[in-house]
Amino acid sequence: MKNWTDRIRTTAMAVTVALGLGATKAQAQDAFTIGYIYPSPATDVGWAHELDRGRQAIEEKFGDKVKSIVVENIQDGPDAARIMNQMAASQGVDMMVLGSFGYMNDGLKIAKRYPDIDFIHASGYKTSKNFSTFLTRNHESAYVAGMAAGYVTKSNTIGVVAAYAIPEVVGIINGFTLGAQATNPEITVKVVWLNSWFDPSKAQESARSLIAQQSDVLFSVYQDTPSVVSVAEEEGVYVVNTSSDMKAYAPEHLLASMQISWADYFIEQVQASMDDTFAGSAFWGGMADKAVSVESLSDDLSEEQRATLDATIADITSGVLSPFVGPVFDQDGVEKVAIGENLSDNDLLSISWLVTGIETKLPK
């Protein structure tokens, strides 16, 4: 297993080496060149790791027909814009994979300036002729993981360590809470907003604070390391995490992992770009697309509980069940989804309210 803290320390070197690859473009002048920019280090688990697994799937599919330029741990803003410009202007990329919501506006500007380069962008909501977005329906796997949390909690208090309060994250926390309430109507949820995709120290401090407030299940949302998962294992509380299977970091207390997979979508988009059939569009993959799944469910769940979770997964996959079927109420008790209705995709993509049962307010 790679050590993720060591990987953080070597990121600056990795960036330098990756950018240096542009000087060798002549050596692979016929290869289809793809630039990848990740907001955090691509270690053995987490968001950037899953983006990089998508890259590996592309290379496995296309072999020496493709060339990769990878830059990791790039914060939103001027650094990301500079690297995109460099990839477009001097490194001859044919396509870019932008791995952070915050890259959206700079990416769109560069896509307009370089219409021959195709872009796919994570978690955004803006598209153009050569600029697509990709998302996963993590609220589906969150609902199932939340059900598991409702089964195992003794304190009826769940603590969430979350990144930014963007609609995708809000939808995940809401889906998780609704799932927990489906198996345990008494639960309450506390949230710590980190305002960061990658801050292991602050994530661990927040996890310990939530445990001190009686949380006996932690939910790590888009913390691109096993930081919260490791604290849960040390402190003896259950934990659920996003993006990757983190069982190896909490063999005794991992309750479930919400796995994502970009491989099929990435390969499809690269093929379209190679064939000049790429068209800006929005992809939102769920269980039915095999883009999200629930992995490593705890053996502490009973056979009956696991059977219920499996049936729920089957119903979500087939479209029989939506995590946001009404009635759904917000924190103030206002009905947001009427009984028997479902929250529309458009409403979910712009969701800016938390469901009843979540004590913490959204940051202003």
mmCIF file with all atom_site columns, C-alpha atoms in Angstrom, residues 175-250:
data_model
loop_
_atom_site.group_PDB
_atom_site.id
_atom_site.type_symbol
_atom_site.label_atom_id
_atom_site.label_alt_id
_atom_site.label_comp_id
_atom_site.label_asym_id
_atom_site.label_entity_id
_atom_site.label_seq_id
_atom_site.pdbx_PDB_ins_code
_atom_site.Cartn_x
_atom_site.Cartn_y
_atom_site.Cartn_z
_atom_site.occupancy
_atom_site.B_iso_or_equiv
_atom_site.pdbx_formal_charge
_atom_site.auth_seq_id
_atom_site.auth_comp_id
_atom_site.auth_asym_id
_atom_site.auth_atom_id
_atom_site.pdbx_PDB_model_num
ATOM 1  C CA . GLY A 1 175 ? -29.323 11.377 0.669  1.00 0.00 ? 175 GLY A CA 1
ATOM 2  C CA . PHE A 1 176 ? -27.293 9.835  3.489  1.00 0.00 ? 176 PHE A CA 1
ATOM 3  C CA . THR A 1 177 ? -29.550 11.384 6.146  1.00 0.00 ? 177 THR A CA 1
ATOM 4  C CA . LEU A 1 178 ? -32.742 10.255 4.419  1.00 0.00 ? 178 LEU A CA 1
ATOM 5  C CA . GLY A 1 179 ? -31.335 6.722  4.221  1.00 0.00 ? 179 GLY A CA 1
ATOM 6  C CA . ALA A 1 180 ? -30.439 6.763  7.917  1.00 0.00 ? 180 ALA A CA 1
ATOM 7  C CA . GLN A 1 181 ? -33.917 8.005  8.801  1.00 0.00 ? 181 GLN A CA 1
ATOM 8  C CA . ALA A 1 182 ? -35.417 5.158  6.760  1.00 0.00 ? 182 ALA A CA 1
ATOM 9  C CA . THR A 1 183 ? -33.964 2.638  9.225  1.00 0.00 ? 183 THR A CA 1
ATOM 10 C CA . ASN A 1 184 ? -33.798 4.846  12.331 1.00 0.00 ? 184 ASN A CA 1
ATOM 11 C CA . PRO A 1 185 ? -36.168 7.839  12.511 1.00 0.00 ? 185 PRO A CA 1
ATOM 12 C CA . GLU A 1 186 ? -34.480 9.069  15.709 1.00 0.00 ? 186 GLU A CA 1
ATOM 13 C CA . ILE A 1 187 ? -31.120 9.983  14.209 1.00 0.00 ? 187 ILE A CA 1
ATOM 14 C CA . THR A 1 188 ? -29.694 13.493 14.096 1.00 0.00 ? 188 THR A CA 1
ATOM 15 C CA . VAL A 1 189 ? -26.763 14.641 11.982 1.00 0.00 ? 189 VAL A CA 1
ATOM 16 C CA . LYS A 1 190 ? -24.016 17.152 12.761 1.00 0.00 ? 190 LYS A CA 1
ATOM 17 C CA . VAL A 1 191 ? -21.786 18.552 9.989  1.00 0.00 ? 191 VAL A CA 1
ATOM 18 C CA . VAL A 1 192 ? -18.352 20.166 10.042 1.00 0.00 ? 192 VAL A CA 1
ATOM 19 C CA . TRP A 1 193 ? -17.647 22.111 6.837  1.00 0.00 ? 193 TRP A CA 1
ATOM 20 C CA . LEU A 1 194 ? -13.936 22.175 6.070  1.00 0.00 ? 194 LEU A CA 1
ATOM 21 C CA . ASN A 1 195 ? -14.081 24.415 2.988  1.00 0.00 ? 195 ASN A CA 1
ATOM 22 C CA . SER A 1 196 ? -11.301 22.302 1.533  1.00 0.00 ? 196 SER A CA 1
ATOM 23 C CA . TRP A 1 197 ? -10.978 19.197 -0.633 1.00 0.00 ? 197 TRP A CA 1
ATOM 24 C CA . PHE A 1 198 ? -7.726  18.270 1.029  1.00 0.00 ? 198 PHE A CA 1
ATOM 25 C CA . ASP A 1 199 ? -6.830  19.149 4.611  1.00 0.00 ? 199 ASP A CA 1
ATOM 26 C CA . PRO A 1 200 ? -5.987  15.928 6.492  1.00 0.00 ? 200 PRO A CA 1
ATOM 27 C CA . SER A 1 201 ? -5.088  17.616 9.790  1.00 0.00 ? 201 SER A CA 1
ATOM 28 C CA . LYS A 1 202 ? -8.268  19.671 9.946  1.00 0.00 ? 202 LYS A CA 1
ATOM 29 C CA . ALA A 1 203 ? -10.330 16.644 8.870  1.00 0.00 ? 203 ALA A CA 1
ATOM 30 C CA . GLN A 1 204 ? -8.921  14.548 11.715 1.00 0.00 ? 204 GLN A CA 1
ATOM 31 C CA . GLU A 1 205 ? -9.453  17.344 14.238 1.00 0.00 ? 205 GLU A CA 1
ATOM 32 C CA . SER A 1 206 ? -13.067 17.676 13.064 1.00 0.00 ? 206 SER A CA 1
ATOM 33 C CA . ALA A 1 207 ? -13.633 13.921 13.308 1.00 0.00 ? 207 ALA A CA 1
ATOM 34 C CA . ARG A 1 208 ? -12.440 13.858 16.921 1.00 0.00 ? 208 ARG A CA 1
ATOM 35 C CA . SER A 1 209 ? -14.660 16.838 17.730 1.00 0.00 ? 209 SER A CA 1
ATOM 36 C CA . LEU A 1 210 ? -17.713 15.032 16.324 1.00 0.00 ? 210 LEU A CA 1
ATOM 37 C CA . ILE A 1 211 ? -16.892 11.911 18.340 1.00 0.00 ? 211 ILE A CA 1
ATOM 38 C CA . ALA A 1 212 ? -16.680 14.099 21.457 1.00 0.00 ? 212 ALA A CA 1
ATOM 39 C CA . GLN A 1 213 ? -20.218 15.236 20.623 1.00 0.00 ? 213 GLN A CA 1
ATOM 40 C CA . GLN A 1 214 ? -21.441 11.601 20.820 1.00 0.00 ? 214 GLN A CA 1
ATOM 41 C CA . SER A 1 215 ? -21.231 10.736 17.127 1.00 0.00 ? 215 SER A CA 1
ATOM 42 C CA . ASP A 1 216 ? -20.727 6.989  16.890 1.00 0.00 ? 216 ASP A CA 1
ATOM 43 C CA . VAL A 1 217 ? -20.843 6.934  13.076 1.00 0.00 ? 217 VAL A CA 1
ATOM 44 C CA . LEU A 1 218 ? -18.693 9.284  10.996 1.00 0.00 ? 218 LEU A CA 1
ATOM 45 C CA . PHE A 1 219 ? -19.279 10.152 7.358  1.00 0.00 ? 219 PHE A CA 1
ATOM 46 C CA . SER A 1 220 ? -16.251 11.442 5.448  1.00 0.00 ? 220 SER A CA 1
ATOM 47 C CA . VAL A 1 221 ? -17.447 13.376 2.391  1.00 0.00 ? 221 VAL A CA 1
ATOM 48 C CA . TYR A 1 222 ? -14.839 14.176 -0.249 1.00 0.00 ? 222 TYR A CA 1
ATOM 49 C CA . GLN A 1 223 ? -11.846 14.169 2.054  1.00 0.00 ? 223 GLN A CA 1
ATOM 50 C CA . ASP A 1 224 ? -9.293  12.949 -0.424 1.00 0.00 ? 224 ASP A CA 1
ATOM 51 C CA . THR A 1 225 ? -7.390  10.934 2.155  1.00 0.00 ? 225 THR A CA 1
ATOM 52 C CA . PRO A 1 226 ? -8.274  8.241  4.707  1.00 0.00 ? 226 PRO A CA 1
ATOM 53 C CA . SER A 1 227 ? -7.771  10.821 7.471  1.00 0.00 ? 227 SER A CA 1
ATOM 54 C CA . VAL A 1 228 ? -11.280 10.569 8.948  1.00 0.00 ? 228 VAL A CA 1
ATOM 55 C CA . VAL A 1 229 ? -11.409 6.818  8.341  1.00 0.00 ? 229 VAL A CA 1
ATOM 56 C CA . SER A 1 230 ? -8.198  6.314  10.316 1.00 0.00 ? 230 SER A CA 1
ATOM 57 C CA . VAL A 1 231 ? -9.525  8.339  13.255 1.00 0.00 ? 231 VAL A CA 1
ATOM 58 C CA . ALA A 1 232 ? -12.693 6.236  13.311 1.00 0.00 ? 232 ALA A CA 1
ATOM 59 C CA . GLU A 1 233 ? -10.632 3.051  13.465 1.00 0.00 ? 233 GLU A CA 1
ATOM 60 C CA . GLU A 1 234 ? -8.474  4.444  16.279 1.00 0.00 ? 234 GLU A CA 1
ATOM 61 C CA . GLU A 1 235 ? -11.457 5.676  18.299 1.00 0.00 ? 235 GLU A CA 1
ATOM 62 C CA . GLY A 1 236 ? -13.650 2.614  17.728 1.00 0.00 ? 236 GLY A CA 1
ATOM 63 C CA . VAL A 1 237 ? -16.569 4.227  15.892 1.00 0.00 ? 237 VAL A CA 1
ATOM 64 C CA . TYR A 1 238 ? -18.073 3.261  12.545 1.00 0.00 ? 238 TYR A CA 1
ATOM 65 C CA . VAL A 1 239 ? -17.240 5.238  9.415  1.00 0.00 ? 239 VAL A CA 1
ATOM 66 C CA . VAL A 1 240 ? -18.533 5.678  5.866  1.00 0.00 ? 240 VAL A CA 1
ATOM 67 C CA . ASN A 1 241 ? -16.483 7.390  3.163  1.00 0.00 ? 241 ASN A CA 1
ATOM 68 C CA . THR A 1 242 ? -16.805 8.601  -0.424 1.00 0.00 ? 242 THR A CA 1
ATOM 69 C CA . SER A 1 243 ? -14.892 7.890  -3.665 1.00 0.00 ? 243 SER A CA 1
ATOM 70 C CA . SER A 1 244 ? -12.850 4.736  -2.866 1.00 0.00 ? 244 SER A CA 1
ATOM 71 C CA . ASP A 1 245 ? -13.007 1.548  -0.843 1.00 0.00 ? 245 ASP A CA 1
ATOM 72 C CA . MET A 1 246 ? -11.027 2.388  2.321  1.00 0.00 ? 246 MET A CA 1
ATOM 73 C CA . LYS A 1 247 ? -11.452 -0.926 4.113  1.00 0.00 ? 247 LYS A CA 1
ATOM 74 C CA . ALA A 1 248 ? -7.691  -1.277 4.470  1.00 0.00 ? 248 ALA A CA 1
ATOM 75 C CA . TYR A 1 249 ? -7.606  1.834  6.702  1.00 0.00 ? 249 TYR A CA 1
ATOM 76 C CA . ALA A 1 250 ? -10.424 0.714  9.011  1.00 0.00 ? 250 ALA A CA 1
#
